[in-house]
Amino acid sequence: MSIGHTLLGLLESGPRHGYDLKRTFDEKFGQDRPLHYGQVYSTMSRLLKNGLVEVDGVESEGGPERKRYAITDAGITDVSHWLAQPEKPEPYLQSTLYTKVVLALLTGRSAADLLDTQRSAHLRMMRVLTDRKRQGDLADQLICDHALFHLEADLRWLELTSARLDQLAKVVAP
Amino acid sequence: MIPEGSLLAAHDLRKTYGSTPALDGASFSVHPGEVVAVMGPSGSGKSTLLHCLAGIITPDSGTITYAGRELSAMSDAERSALRRSDFGFVFQFGQLVPELTCVENVALPLRLNGVRRRAAERTALEWMERLEVDDLGTKRPGEVSGGQGQRVAVARALAGSPKVIFADEPTGALDSLNGERVMQLLTEAARSANVAVVLVTHEARVAAYSDRDVTVRDGRARDMEHAV
Amino acid sequence: MTLLEEKRPVAPPRPAALPRGAVTLRDLGLGIRFAAAGGREGWIRTLLTAVGVGLGVALLLLASSVPHLLDERNAREQARSETRISAFSDANAPKSDSSVLRINTTTEYHDRTVAGYLMRPDGSTPALPPGIDRMPAPNTMVVSPALRELLDEPGNELLRERLPYRITGTIGDAGLRSPGELLYYAGSDTLTTSNGGHRIAGYGDNRQGDPLPPLLIVLVIMVCVVLLAPVAIFIATAVRFGGDRRDRRLAALRLVGADIRSTRRIAAGEALFGALLGLLFGLAFFLVGRQFVGAVEIWDVSAFPADLAPDLRLATLIAVAVPLTAVLVTLVAMRSVVIEPLGVVRRGRERGRRLWWRLPVPLAGLAVLALWGRVEEYAPVNPFPITAGAVLVLFGLALLLPWLVEACVNRLRGGPVPWQLATRRLQLSSGAASRAVSGVTVAVAGAIALQMLFASMNADFNRMTGADPTRAQFAGYSEDVTGEAATAAIEQFRATKGVEVVIGSVAAYASKPGDYAEDEVPPTTALTVGTCETLRELARIGACEDGDTFVAHPPGDKDMTAWIDETARKGEEVEIGYGDKVMRWTLPADALTVQGRKDPMGEIHYGIMATTGAIDAGKVPGATITTQIRVDRSVPDVAEHLRNTAARIDPGMRFVTIESVERNRQYASIQTGLQVGASAVLLLIALSMLVAQLEQLRERKRLLSVLVAFGTRRSTLGWSVLWQTAVPVVLGLVVAVAGGLGLGATLVHLIEKEVSDWWLFWPMAGVGGALILLVTLLSLPPLWRMMRPDGLRTE
């Protein structure tokens, strides 16, 4: 995820302090991974340098100095470009799991057990996400569903692989 | 052999159709109020396991214990009576009696148990409200959508105040949005009423509504929690 | 890429649009192909239809061969009757080399008639009845195959004893009315005209048989209508067997591009094929079935296979009408469903069935009957208004039924679970149920109307004989009066096992002697000779000694009393007998005058009554012996023992069972026909209901499994099946009873009789009820089989 573009996008609704930006970001997108302040300020300084934001004012009453940032026209154009550009679909061609399965087969360990264990781990995660989805709001549900669908895809792959283990064994360890 | 505190437990079930074994030493248990998903590829024996657990079919060998009673020792009539009083069922499709209205369908298990019509339909309507389909009361199953029909079926499974609900691919015929909603309503209602659910599904997202999952492969059930 | 494109198969050129007729033919052909090669399901459906239609066609063919059957029977019957030489049936033919003396020795054995003749040829080339090639020698007989079989069976010693003749031959088919007929011709060397023999010149009665009386024609028409109407309905139902599955198949065709018209034509093609196959089946059933008709004898009816030849015109009509009906019924049935590519939509019946066009049909039928159907007792009958009226009434009832079922069922609410399941099911689709039941309705309504007609004709056909079976149950009449015959006969009867009382008397005529002009009638009265005991049964006689004579007056008949007194003048002579053999006898002056009474046969006796000591019975000319016998009914086979005694005394003795009702034989055979036909028709209907029921169950296999999973009791579903059959059948019976009573009352009114019994419908209603039970019971085993969890396994 491009943090720079996200922060720019948040600024489009009006100038904000760095602290505000972090809080809004966390609230909307960052339940899993909150931003560090350092991340915010380093990103903002890069954006400043590129002329996509400008400092709208500085406040320093009763605490550290706080800059207020505002988006520039160039920044707005940049956000538009970013949104218009489709994300490149992830091909997931390099998978640790696949490597593990092949290695297990090569070394004569039980690939089926490995897959079952993985399935179980995936399902546990899905259960957690489902639970969170049940208690959360619509935003939670959408985010969790996104993850759930990916996990489900993995699971389907696991199932398919389990069913084809014999075939695979013949190919990798003839 | 029987896990401590379990409501329904099966041990070493075997069942053969013709020469193909459907169950080959499967074991299983569920606690009161627990939602257990039974997963596995098609043809693995999931449905056979569910039918054995519910006493719809009898295994060739093995024991099934429900609340301290041995199921395979019961007569057909006793098992039928047990299903009427203690079990509820949700299937994938074709389970609502097409000529009865939705509320009559929901009231059916109660009526089979001898509850009078008015009382049964009152209870039925309460459950339908719970599952957000109380507006379908006088409609026939042919006139409602798949998702609504499935909720009616869930309401029916719950209406008889069972101890265990057996759900065989309850969302199999539904799109994911409707499927999720049905699962959410089913598990919520079951948890709040302390009803155990045995949920047969091949969809991981549906299974994720469970507390625990069991995988059936080649007629054998593996409890994944305890296997790890 | 180019590689791929090159590999793409070349699309065949689009065929030019076919002309309309060709399209129709193509679709019909497609339908026939589906029916013939539609896999297992298609075959089952086609087979069901074909068997159903076939059964109906076989019945129709059977009905259409009835005229031929009757003609043939009649022809054989006439061919073996004696050639009449004068209008008087008792006139003897002149003696010749070919003439034959014979006497009818027909007897009854265990409720079956054993027809027979004793024959004595006058010369060397006696005339022979058809079926035999030489005259049986004295004390031998030729028998029909059925009689031979009966005589060979163990347990029929009594019959063998009665027919003590050696069997020397078999009567051929040409001499038999039907294969089951019991008939024998025995030879005699003692038969004379004076002991009852009747001289005939030959065989072959070429006079026209009596035409059926008008009332019987009405009855025959009604029997045909009543029996054939349900068959027509049954065929129409059979064409719709498996319709739901067919509709789904057609939906699949719609998906690949067939239009609605095409699907209709394809369905018509399927129905056509089923019906044509049904015609073949029907022909096969008929041909096979008629081979057994000879062997199976139901209610004394049997026929030679060759007699069952369908009338060519009727057979052609069947061959054309059945496929046509099949196609029409299918097209009409398809009007209520819309076959969409993704499934079948039953056109909603939001407005429900309407009464306004249904009710006028049966009413019109009644009107036709009332306006044009009047039957004069002695005028020729016009069969058309009666047929049309009856058909309109009966089919009108079939039309009323679906409306009534729907109207009633829609008002049903609640009730126990089985009842709820059944009524809700009927509410959703009562059409199928009504269709199956309409056959029952028509059959039962028709049968009720017929029975009322029968009952009201009782006065004509069932003569109350006035006999009193408590005083005597058997009577014999013999003309073989010799000296001791009367006494001997009485003694022999008395000695027979189980006999309690024998009233034997010798009866003759007595008249006032004198010379009378050609047109003058001499005063005449009866002379009865018997013991005191016998005479007491015939008149109110107090003190009586052998040698006494009485003059009995009929009570309450002054004319006859005067006539008797004119003949029987005490102390004067009377002339006994008539013709050349006359005897004079003086009526004693001390004869007492008494009142006559009814004898056990119901006849009032009067005239001169003399004890055996007063006159020598053996010398009385032209006398007959009358024996009336009272028996102990509890003695087994008492009737057969008595008949044997009678045959021993005189094989030509008329020996009858006294019953209070004597039945006209034609009437009896029509009633028999109705019984046979109604049983066959009701069985057919039960079959079609069963098929519909099983089809429905099969479609609900999965649902049944789900209900079993719930723990539904078998009895719950069993009861629901029962109710589902019972509700429409009961409604159908209500319609049938109402309609049948209406039609019956109208018909009875038409023949100017009174309705004698309004409660005759009970037996038919009972049969309808039995039908419910039968169908339910027969559908239970498949229901139990389908109530297994197999249906739960996901397809």
PDB file of N, CA and C in Angstrom, chain C residues 62 203 281 541 560 673:
ATOM      1  N   LEU C  62     -63.339 -54.893 -26.264  1.00  0.00           N
ATOM      2  CA  LEU C  62     -64.245 -55.889 -25.692  1.00  0.00           C
ATOM      3  C   LEU C  62     -65.687 -55.435 -25.878  1.00  0.00           C
ATOM      4  N   TYR C 203     -83.955 -79.267 -36.405  1.00  0.00           N
ATOM      5  CA  TYR C 203     -83.406 -78.155 -35.640  1.00  0.00           C
ATOM      6  C   TYR C 203     -83.236 -76.941 -36.530  1.00  0.00           C
ATOM      7  N   PHE C 281     -50.770 -52.196 -27.643  1.00  0.00           N
ATOM      8  CA  PHE C 281     -50.885 -52.915 -26.366  1.00  0.00           C
ATOM      9  C   PHE C 281     -52.310 -53.401 -26.181  1.00  0.00           C
ATOM     10  N   ILE C 541    -109.917 -77.488   5.645  1.00  0.00           N
ATOM     11  CA  ILE C 541    -110.709 -78.698   5.890  1.00  0.00           C
ATOM     12  C   ILE C 541    -110.529 -79.097   7.341  1.00  0.00           C
ATOM     13  N   MET C 560    -116.552 -67.068  -9.392  1.00  0.00           N
ATOM     14  CA  MET C 560    -115.923 -68.366  -9.489  1.00  0.00           C
ATOM     15  C   MET C 560    -116.687 -69.386  -8.669  1.00  0.00           C
ATOM     16  N   GLY C 673     -73.845 -58.246 -16.572  1.00  0.00           N
ATOM     17  CA  GLY C 673     -72.929 -57.456 -17.399  1.00  0.00           C
ATOM     18  C   GLY C 673     -72.479 -56.209 -16.676  1.00  0.00           C
TER      19      GLY C 673
END
